Coordinates of C-alpha atoms and ligand atoms in Angstrom, one line a residue:
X1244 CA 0.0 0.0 0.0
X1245 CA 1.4 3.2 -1.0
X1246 CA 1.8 6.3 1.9
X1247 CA -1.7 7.3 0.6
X1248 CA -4.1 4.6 1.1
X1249 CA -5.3 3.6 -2.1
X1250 CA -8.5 2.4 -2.7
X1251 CA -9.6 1.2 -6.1
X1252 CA -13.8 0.9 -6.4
X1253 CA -14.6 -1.9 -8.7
X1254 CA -17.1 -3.8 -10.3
X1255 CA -19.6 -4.6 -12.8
X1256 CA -20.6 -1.8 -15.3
X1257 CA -23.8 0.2 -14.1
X1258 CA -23.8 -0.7 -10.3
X1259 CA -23.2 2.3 -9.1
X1260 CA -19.5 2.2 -8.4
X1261 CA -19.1 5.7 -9.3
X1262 CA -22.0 7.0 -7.0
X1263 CA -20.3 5.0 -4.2
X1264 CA -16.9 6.7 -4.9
X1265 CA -18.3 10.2 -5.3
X1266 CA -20.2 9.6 -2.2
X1267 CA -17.6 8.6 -0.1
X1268 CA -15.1 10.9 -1.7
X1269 CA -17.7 13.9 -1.1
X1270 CA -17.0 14.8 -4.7
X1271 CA -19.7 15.6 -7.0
X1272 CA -17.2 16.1 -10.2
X1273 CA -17.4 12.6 -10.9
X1274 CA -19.2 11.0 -14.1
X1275 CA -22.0 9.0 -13.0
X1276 CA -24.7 7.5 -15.6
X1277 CA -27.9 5.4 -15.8
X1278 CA -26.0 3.8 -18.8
X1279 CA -23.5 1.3 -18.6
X1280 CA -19.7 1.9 -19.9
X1281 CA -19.6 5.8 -18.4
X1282 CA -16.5 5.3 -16.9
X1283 CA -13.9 4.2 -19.5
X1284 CA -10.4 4.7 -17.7
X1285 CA -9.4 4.7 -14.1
X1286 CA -9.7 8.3 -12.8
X1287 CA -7.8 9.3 -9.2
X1288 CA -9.8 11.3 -6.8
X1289 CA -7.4 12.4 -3.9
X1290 CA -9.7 13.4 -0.4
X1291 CA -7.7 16.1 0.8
X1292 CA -7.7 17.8 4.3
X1293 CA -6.2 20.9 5.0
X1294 CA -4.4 21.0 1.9
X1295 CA -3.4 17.4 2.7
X1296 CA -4.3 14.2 0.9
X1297 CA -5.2 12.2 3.4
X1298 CA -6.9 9.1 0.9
X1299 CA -7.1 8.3 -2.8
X1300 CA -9.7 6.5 -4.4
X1301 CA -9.6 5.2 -7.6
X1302 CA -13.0 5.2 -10.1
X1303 CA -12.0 1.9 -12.6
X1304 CA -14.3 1.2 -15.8
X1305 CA -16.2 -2.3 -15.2
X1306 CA -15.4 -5.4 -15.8
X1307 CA -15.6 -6.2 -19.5
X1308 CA -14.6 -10.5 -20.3
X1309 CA -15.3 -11.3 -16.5
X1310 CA -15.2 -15.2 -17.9
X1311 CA -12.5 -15.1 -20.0
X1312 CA -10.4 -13.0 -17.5
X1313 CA -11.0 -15.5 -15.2
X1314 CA -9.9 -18.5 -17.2
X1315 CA -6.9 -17.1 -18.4
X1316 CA -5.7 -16.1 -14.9
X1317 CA -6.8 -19.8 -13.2
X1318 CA -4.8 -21.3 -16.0
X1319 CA -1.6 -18.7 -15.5
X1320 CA 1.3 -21.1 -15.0
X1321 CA 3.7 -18.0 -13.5
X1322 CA 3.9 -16.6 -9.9
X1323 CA 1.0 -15.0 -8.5
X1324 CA 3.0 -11.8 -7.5
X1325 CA 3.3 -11.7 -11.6
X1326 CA -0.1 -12.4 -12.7
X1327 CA -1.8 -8.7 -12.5
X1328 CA 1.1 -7.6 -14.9
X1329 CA 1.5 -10.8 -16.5
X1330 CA -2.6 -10.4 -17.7
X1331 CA -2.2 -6.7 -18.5
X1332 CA 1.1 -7.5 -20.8
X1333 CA -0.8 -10.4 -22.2
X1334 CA -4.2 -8.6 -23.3
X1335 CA -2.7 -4.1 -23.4
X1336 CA -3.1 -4.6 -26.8
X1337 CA -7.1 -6.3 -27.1
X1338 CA -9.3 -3.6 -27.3
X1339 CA -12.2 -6.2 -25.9
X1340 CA -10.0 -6.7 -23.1
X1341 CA -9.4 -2.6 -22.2
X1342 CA -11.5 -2.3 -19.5
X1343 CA -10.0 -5.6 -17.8
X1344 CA -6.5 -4.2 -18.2
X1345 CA -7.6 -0.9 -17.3
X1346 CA -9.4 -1.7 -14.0
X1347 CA -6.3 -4.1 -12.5
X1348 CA -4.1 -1.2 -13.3
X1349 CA -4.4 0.4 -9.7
X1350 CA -4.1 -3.2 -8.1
X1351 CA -0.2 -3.2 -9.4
X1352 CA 0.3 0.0 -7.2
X1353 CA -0.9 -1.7 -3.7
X1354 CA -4.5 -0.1 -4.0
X1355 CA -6.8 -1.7 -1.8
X1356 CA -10.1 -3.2 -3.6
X1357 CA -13.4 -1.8 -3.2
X1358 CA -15.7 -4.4 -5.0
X1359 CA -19.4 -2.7 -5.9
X1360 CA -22.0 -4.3 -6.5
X1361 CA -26.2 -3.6 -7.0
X1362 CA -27.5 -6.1 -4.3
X1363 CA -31.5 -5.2 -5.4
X1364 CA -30.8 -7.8 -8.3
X1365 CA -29.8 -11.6 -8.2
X1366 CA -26.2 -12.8 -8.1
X1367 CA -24.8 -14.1 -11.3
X1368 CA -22.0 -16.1 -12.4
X1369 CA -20.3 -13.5 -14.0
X1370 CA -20.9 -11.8 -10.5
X1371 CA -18.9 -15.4 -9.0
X1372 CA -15.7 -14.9 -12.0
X1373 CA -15.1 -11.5 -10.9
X1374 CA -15.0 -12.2 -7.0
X1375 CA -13.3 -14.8 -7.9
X1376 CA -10.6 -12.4 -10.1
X1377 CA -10.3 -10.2 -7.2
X1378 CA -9.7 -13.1 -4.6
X1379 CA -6.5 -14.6 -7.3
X1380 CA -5.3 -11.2 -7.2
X1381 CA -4.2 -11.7 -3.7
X1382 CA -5.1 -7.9 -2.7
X1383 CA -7.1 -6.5 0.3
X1384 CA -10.7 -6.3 -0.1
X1385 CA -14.1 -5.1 0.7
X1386 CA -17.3 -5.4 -0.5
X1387 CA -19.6 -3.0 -0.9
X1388 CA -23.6 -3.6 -1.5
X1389 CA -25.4 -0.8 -2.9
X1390 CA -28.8 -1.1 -2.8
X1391 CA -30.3 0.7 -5.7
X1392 CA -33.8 -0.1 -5.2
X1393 CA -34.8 -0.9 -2.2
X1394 CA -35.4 -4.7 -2.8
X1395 CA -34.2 -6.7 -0.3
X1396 CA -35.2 -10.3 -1.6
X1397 CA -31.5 -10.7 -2.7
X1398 CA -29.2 -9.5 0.0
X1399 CA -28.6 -13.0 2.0
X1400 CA -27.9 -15.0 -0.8
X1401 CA -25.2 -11.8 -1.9
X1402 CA -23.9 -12.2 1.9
X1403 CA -23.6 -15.8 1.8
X1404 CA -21.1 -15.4 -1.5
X1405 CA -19.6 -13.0 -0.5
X1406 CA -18.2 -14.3 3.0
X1407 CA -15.9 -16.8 0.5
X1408 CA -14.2 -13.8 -0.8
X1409 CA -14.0 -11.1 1.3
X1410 CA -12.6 -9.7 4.0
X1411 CA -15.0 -7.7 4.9
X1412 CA -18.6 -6.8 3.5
X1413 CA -20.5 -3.7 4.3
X1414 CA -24.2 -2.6 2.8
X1415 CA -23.9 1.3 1.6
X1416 CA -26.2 3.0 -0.4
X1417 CA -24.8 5.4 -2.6
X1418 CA -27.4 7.9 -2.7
X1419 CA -28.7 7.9 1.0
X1420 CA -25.3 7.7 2.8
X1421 CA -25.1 9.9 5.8
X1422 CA -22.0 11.0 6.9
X1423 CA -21.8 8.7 10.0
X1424 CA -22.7 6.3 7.7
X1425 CA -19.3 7.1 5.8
X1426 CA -17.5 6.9 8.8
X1427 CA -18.4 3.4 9.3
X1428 CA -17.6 1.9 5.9
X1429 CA -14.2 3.8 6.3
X1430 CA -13.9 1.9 9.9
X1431 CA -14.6 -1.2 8.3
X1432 CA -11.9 -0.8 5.7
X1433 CA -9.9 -1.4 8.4
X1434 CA -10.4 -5.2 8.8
X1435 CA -9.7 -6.1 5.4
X1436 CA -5.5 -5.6 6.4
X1437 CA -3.9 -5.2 9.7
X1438 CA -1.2 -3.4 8.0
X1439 CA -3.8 -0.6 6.9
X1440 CA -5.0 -0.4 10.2
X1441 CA -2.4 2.7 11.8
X1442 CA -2.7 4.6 8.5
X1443 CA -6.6 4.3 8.5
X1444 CA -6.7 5.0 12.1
X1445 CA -5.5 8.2 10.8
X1446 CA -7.8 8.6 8.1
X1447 CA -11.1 8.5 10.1
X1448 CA -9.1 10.4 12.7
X1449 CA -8.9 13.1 10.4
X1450 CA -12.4 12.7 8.6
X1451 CA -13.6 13.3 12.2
X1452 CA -11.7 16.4 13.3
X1453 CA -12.8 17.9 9.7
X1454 CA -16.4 17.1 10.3
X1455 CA -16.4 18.7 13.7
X1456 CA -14.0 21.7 12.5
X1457 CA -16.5 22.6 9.7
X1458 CA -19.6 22.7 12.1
X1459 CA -17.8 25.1 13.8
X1460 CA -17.0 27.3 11.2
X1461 CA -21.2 27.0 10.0
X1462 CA -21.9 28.0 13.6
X1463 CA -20.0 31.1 12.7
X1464 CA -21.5 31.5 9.4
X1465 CA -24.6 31.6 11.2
X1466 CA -23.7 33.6 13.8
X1467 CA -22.2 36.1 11.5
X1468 CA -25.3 36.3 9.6
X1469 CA -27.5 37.3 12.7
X1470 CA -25.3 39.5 13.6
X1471 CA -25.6 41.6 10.6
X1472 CA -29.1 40.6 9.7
X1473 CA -30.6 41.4 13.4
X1474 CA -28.4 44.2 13.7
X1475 CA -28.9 46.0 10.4
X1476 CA -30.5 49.8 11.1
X1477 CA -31.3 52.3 8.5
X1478 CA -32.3 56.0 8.6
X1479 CA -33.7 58.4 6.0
X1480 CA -34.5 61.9 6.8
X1481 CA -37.9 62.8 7.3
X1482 CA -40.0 66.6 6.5
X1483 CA -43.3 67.6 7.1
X1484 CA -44.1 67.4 3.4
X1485 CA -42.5 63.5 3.4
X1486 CA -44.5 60.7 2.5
X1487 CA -44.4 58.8 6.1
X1488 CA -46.2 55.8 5.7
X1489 CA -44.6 55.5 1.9
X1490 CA -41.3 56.0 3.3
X1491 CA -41.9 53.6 6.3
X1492 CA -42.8 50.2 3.4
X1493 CA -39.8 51.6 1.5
X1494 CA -37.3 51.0 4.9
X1495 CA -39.3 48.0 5.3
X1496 CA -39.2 46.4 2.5
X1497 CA -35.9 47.1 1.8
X1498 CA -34.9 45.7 5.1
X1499 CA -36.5 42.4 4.3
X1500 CA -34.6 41.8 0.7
X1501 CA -31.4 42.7 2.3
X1502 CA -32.1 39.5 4.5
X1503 CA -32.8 37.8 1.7
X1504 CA -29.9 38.2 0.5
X1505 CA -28.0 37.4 3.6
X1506 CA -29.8 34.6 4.1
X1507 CA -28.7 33.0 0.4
X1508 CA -25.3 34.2 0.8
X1509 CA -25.3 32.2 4.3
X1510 CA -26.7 29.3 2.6
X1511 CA -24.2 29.3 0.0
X1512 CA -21.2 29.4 2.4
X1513 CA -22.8 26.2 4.2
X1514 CA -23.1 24.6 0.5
X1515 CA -19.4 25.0 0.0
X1516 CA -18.1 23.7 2.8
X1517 CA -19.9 20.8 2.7
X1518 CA -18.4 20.3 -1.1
X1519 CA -21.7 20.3 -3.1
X1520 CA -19.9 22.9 -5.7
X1521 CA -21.3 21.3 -9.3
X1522 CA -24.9 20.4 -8.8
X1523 CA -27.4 22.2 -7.3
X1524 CA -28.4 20.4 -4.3
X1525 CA -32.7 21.2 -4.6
X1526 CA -34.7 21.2 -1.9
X1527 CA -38.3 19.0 -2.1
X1528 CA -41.1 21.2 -3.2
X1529 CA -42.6 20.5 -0.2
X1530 CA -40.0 21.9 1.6
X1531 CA -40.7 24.7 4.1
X1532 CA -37.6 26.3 3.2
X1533 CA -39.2 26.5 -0.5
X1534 CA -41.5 29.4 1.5
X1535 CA -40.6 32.7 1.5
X1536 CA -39.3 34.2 4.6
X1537 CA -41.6 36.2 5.4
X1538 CA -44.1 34.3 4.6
X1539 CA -47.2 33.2 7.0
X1540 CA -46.1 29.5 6.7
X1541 CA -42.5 30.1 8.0
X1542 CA -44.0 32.3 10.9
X1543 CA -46.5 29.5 11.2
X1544 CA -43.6 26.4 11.0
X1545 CA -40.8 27.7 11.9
X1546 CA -39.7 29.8 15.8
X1547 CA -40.4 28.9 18.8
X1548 CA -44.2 28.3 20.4
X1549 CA -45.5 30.7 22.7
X1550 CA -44.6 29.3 25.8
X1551 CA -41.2 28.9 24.5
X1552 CA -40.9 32.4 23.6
X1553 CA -41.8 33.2 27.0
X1554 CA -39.2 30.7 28.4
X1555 CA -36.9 32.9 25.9
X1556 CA -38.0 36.0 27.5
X1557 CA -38.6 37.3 24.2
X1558 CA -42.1 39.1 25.5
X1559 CA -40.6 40.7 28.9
X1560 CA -42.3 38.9 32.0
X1561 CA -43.8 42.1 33.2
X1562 CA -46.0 43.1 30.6
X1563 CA -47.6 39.6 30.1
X1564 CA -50.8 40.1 31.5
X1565 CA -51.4 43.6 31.1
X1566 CA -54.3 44.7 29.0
X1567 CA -54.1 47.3 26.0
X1568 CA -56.4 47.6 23.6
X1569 CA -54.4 47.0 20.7
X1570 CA -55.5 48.8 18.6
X1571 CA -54.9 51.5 20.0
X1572 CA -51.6 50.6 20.6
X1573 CA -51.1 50.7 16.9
X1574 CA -51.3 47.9 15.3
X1575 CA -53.8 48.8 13.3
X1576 CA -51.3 50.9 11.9
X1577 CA -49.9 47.5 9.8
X1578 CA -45.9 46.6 9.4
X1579 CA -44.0 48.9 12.0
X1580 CA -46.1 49.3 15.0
X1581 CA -44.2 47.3 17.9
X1582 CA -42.5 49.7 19.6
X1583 CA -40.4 48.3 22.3
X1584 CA -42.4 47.9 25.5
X1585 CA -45.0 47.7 23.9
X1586 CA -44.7 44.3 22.6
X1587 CA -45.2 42.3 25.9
X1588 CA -48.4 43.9 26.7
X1589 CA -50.0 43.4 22.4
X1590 CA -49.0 40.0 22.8
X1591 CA -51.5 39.3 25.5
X1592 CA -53.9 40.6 23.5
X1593 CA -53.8 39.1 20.5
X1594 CA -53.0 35.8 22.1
X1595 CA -50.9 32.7 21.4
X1596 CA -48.8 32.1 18.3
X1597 CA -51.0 34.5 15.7
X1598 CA -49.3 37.5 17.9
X1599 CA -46.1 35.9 19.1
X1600 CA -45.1 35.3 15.3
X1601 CA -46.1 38.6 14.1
X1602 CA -43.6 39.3 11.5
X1603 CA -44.0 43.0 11.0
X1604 CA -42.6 43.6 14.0
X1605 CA -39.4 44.5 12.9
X1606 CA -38.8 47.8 15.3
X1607 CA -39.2 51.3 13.5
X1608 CA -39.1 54.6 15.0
X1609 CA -39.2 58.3 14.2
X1610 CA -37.3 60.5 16.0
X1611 CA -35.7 63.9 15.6
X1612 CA -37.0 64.2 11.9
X1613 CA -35.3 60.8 11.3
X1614 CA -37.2 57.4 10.4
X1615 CA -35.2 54.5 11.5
X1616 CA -35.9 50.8 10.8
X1617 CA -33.9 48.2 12.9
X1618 CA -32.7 47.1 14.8
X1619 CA -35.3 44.2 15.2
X1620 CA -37.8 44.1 17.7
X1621 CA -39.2 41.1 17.2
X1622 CA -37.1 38.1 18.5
X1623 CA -38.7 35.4 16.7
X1624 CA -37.1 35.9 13.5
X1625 CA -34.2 35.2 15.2
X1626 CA -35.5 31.8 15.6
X1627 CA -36.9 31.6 12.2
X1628 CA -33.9 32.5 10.5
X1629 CA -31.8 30.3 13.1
X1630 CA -34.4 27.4 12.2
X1631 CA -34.1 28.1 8.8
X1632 CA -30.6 27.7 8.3
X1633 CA -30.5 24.7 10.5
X1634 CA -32.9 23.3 8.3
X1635 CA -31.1 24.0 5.1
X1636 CA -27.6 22.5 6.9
X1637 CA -29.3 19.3 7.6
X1638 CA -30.8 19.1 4.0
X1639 CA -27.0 19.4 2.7
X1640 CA -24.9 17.5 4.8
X1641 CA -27.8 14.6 4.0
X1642 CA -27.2 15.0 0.2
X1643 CA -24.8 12.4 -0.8
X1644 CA -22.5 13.6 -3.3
X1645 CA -23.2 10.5 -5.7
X1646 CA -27.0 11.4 -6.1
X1647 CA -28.3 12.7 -9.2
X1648 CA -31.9 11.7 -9.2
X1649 CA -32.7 15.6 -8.7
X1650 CA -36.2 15.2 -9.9
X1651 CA -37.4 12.8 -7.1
X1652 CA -35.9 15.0 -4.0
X1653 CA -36.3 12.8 -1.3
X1654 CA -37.8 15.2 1.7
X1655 CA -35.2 15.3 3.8
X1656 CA -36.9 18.9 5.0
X1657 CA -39.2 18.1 7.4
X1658 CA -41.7 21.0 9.1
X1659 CA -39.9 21.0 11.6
X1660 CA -38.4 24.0 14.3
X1661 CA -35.3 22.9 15.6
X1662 CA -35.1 25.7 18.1
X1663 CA -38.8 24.7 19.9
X1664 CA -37.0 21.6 21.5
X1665 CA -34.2 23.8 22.9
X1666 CA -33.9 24.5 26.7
X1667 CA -34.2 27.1 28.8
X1668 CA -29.9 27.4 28.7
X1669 CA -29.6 27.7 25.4
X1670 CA -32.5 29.8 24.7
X1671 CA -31.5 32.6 27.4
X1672 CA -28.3 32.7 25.3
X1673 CA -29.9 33.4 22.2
X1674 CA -31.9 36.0 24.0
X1675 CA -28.9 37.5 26.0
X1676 CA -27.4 37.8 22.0
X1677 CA -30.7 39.2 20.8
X1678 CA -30.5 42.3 23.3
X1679 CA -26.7 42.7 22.8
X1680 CA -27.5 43.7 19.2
X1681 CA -30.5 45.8 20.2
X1682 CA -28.3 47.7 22.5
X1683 CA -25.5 47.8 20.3
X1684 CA -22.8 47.6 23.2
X1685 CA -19.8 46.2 22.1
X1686 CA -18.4 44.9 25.0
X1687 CA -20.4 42.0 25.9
X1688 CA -21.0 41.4 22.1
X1689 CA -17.7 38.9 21.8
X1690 CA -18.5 36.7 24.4
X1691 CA -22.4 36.7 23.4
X1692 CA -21.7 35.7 20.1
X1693 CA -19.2 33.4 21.1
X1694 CA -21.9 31.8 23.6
X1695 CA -24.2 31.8 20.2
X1696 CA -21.9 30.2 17.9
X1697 CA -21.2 27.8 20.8
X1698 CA -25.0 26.8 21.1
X1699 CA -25.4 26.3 17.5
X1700 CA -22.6 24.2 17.3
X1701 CA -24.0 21.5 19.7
X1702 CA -27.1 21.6 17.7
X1703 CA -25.3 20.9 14.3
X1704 CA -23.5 18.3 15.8
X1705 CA -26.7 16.6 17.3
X1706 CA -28.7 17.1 13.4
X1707 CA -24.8 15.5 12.0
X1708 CA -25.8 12.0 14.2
X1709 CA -29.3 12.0 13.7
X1710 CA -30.6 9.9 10.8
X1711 CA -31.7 11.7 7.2
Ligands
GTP2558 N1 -31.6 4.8 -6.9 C1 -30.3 4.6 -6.9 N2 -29.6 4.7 -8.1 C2 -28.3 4.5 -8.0 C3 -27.7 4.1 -6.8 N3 -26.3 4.0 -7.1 C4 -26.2 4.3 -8.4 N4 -27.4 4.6 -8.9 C5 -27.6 4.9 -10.4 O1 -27.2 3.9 -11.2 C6 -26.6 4.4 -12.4 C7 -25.2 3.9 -12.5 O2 -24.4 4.5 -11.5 P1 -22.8 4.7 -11.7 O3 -22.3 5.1 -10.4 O4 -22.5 5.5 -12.9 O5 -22.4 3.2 -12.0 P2 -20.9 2.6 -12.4 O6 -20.8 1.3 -11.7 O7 -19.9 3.6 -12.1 O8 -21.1 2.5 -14.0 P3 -20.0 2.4 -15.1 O9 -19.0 3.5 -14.9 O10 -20.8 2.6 -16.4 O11 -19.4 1.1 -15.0 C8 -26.7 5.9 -12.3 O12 -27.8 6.3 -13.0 C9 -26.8 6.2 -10.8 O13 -27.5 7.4 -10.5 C10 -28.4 4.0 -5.6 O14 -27.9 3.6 -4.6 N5 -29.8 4.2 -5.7
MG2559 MG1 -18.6 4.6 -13.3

């Protein structure tokens, strides 16, 4: 085995030994097809770490003359450290035999064997030749079951073969592969050699810290974006001949593309990291992230319930209970009417979620001939945007990079608010962050946000082990 583990994924044509590759290699620049031949020479695809390779894995065309291959190498009269090269010098110049030549080529460096197979169909005896290629070859191997559909009927019979030839035999599906799921084929890699055991101690060693250091740095995406998005203020001057409420849905609306915005550019950071750089990853169409933000249905979905916003002290204990008519406390008036205090005392009012969820409150105020919207009032959008985002990370890191069945999105995106299930803790931390940026005061903002991005964190990490 070379200093870089090698790993060379072969197999039949069409079972999907390019999906497993570019799943496992989190690399969605490889060529997969729903016909058979696609990959016609061995391609390397290095899994680098901090500007490290840490792992290679090699994408082989299938086999071509499984049964022919076979019977030349069973009848091979030479050593068997000489009978990989001794069949490639023998057939380099067949062109029915390419594929054959091509696919052993790895094998002569020390590369490890990754055999693939569709285990939704029945075994074969070509399927029996080509185990039985791999096991004269003499070279450390794995087999890998890839379910396509998800017809089971076949799998024990696939088992019971492959226990004769293998060292080690793992079921991965391609397209569904979460990352702990990853993990554990890379673990099991391990029992096909003692000798590769140190180096792939290393490897998953490594696969973990990078997992765990790239949560982090989404926590601080995230963070980031609140920062800026909850914190954003604008001001235009104001005269007695100005337009007021005109000016006020201009502020407003502005206000809410800019988060737009921030919120896509966010996304888009998270979508890199995680490597989906080709395709784009779509979400289901009935995915609540497919709603606008500002839409009823993400007020409705998405945030925290009312008791939880009161847990959150998002509504300021004192004015709970207090009765104002509300409409006289303005809201009447439509988008900009919560004014600070007065949002604790409406909410009563209005009553449960229909209130507590009320996006236009957004915080505007006029004041010395100057109309100022932001910073938010409202601390449920933090929750909706933090919901949203957490949301959208779990519908990425879930999209294995070897799927390309785009038009039947699986819905990974359930309705579902992440933040309602926190605790008191981690919700006081959000709100301690929330009033930082309403007060602007720079001194406690480090450690707030560092609190933030801290909570977050342990919530990515939590969605990272839970299943897709
Ligand atoms: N539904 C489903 N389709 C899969 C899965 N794995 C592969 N496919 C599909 O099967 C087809 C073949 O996949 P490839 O990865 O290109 O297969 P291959 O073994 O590399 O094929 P060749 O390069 O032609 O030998 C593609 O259309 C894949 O999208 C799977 O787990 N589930
Ligand atoms: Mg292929």
């Amino acid at each position: 085995m070379p200093a870089v583990p090698e790993f060379a994924v072969v197999g039949h044509p069409n079972e999907g030994k390019s999906s497993v590759l570019s799943t496992l290699a989190e690399d969605d620049s490889v060529r997969i097809s729903p016909i058979p031949g696609e990959t016609k020479e061995c391609q390397i695809f290095p899994v680098s770490i901090d500007g490290r390779e840490i792992i290679r894995f090699v994408d082989t065309p299938g086999f071509q003359n499984p049964q022919k291959t076979l019977q030349w190498m069973q009848s091979y009269k030479g050593g068997d450290e000489m009978l990989i090269q001794a069949f490639i010098d023998a057939h380099r110049d067949k062109p029915d035999f390419h594929d054959d030549c091509s696919l052993l080529q790895p094998l002569l460096r020390g590369a490890g064997i990754i055999f693939v197979v569709d285990g939704s169909r029945p075994l074969r005896n070509m399927d029996k030749a080509e185990m039985e290629i791999l096991r004269l070859t003499g070279c450390p191997r794995m087999a890998i079951i890839n379910c396509k559909d998800d017809e089971m009927a076949w799998l024990s019979k696939w088992q019971q073969e492959f226990r004769k030839h293998f060292n080690s035999i793992r079921l991965f599906n391609s397209c569904k592969a979460t990352y702990g799921e990853r993990i554990a084929l890379l673990e099991s890699l391990k029992a096909i050699d003692q000798d590769l055991q140190p180096v792939l101690d290393k490897v998953v060693t490594a696969f973990k810290e990078d997992w765990r250091s790239r949560n982090k740095q989404v926590a601080e995406f995230v963070t980031s974006f609140l920062e800026i998005g909850l914190g954003y203020s604008r001001s235009v001057s104001v005269s007695p001949e100005t337009d007021e409420v005109a000016a006020k849905v201009r502020l407003h609306n502005e206000y809410e593309e800019y988060l737009r915005k921030l919120e896509r550019k966010c996304q888009a950071q998270i979508r890199s990291l995680y490597k989906h750089n080709i395709f784009n990853v779509e979400l289901p169409a009935q995915s609540i992230l497919q709603e606008d933000l500002f839409s009823d249905k993400t007020w409705e979905f998405l945030g925290l319930n009312s008791s939880q916003l009161i847990l959150a002290g998002a509504l300021g204990g004192a004015a709970v209970g207090a009765s104002v008519d509300i409409a006289a406390a303005g809201l009447s008036f439509g988008i900009f009417s919560a004014i600070g205090g007065l949002v604790g005392a409406a909410g009563t009012a209005l009553k449960g979620k229909e209130f507590l969820s009320d996006k236009r409150l957004l915080g505007m105020r006029l004041q010395n001939e100057q109309l100022q919207v932001g910073p938010v009032k409202n601390m449920q959008l933090l929750f909706v945007l933090l919901d949203r985002q957490l949301l959208f990370y779990r519908h990425i890191i879930n999209w294995s990079h070897g799927r390309r069945d785009y038009a039947s999105a699986l819905s990974s995106s359930k309705k579902k608010a992440f933040t309602a299930s926190w605790g008191k803790g981690d919700l006081d931390v959000c709100t301690r962050f929330f009033t930082i940026l309403q007060k602007n005061t720079l001194a406690e903002k480090q450690s707030c946000r560092d609190a933030l991005s801290g909570v977050l964190g342990k919530a990515l990490e939590k969605i990272s082990c839970e299943d897709a």
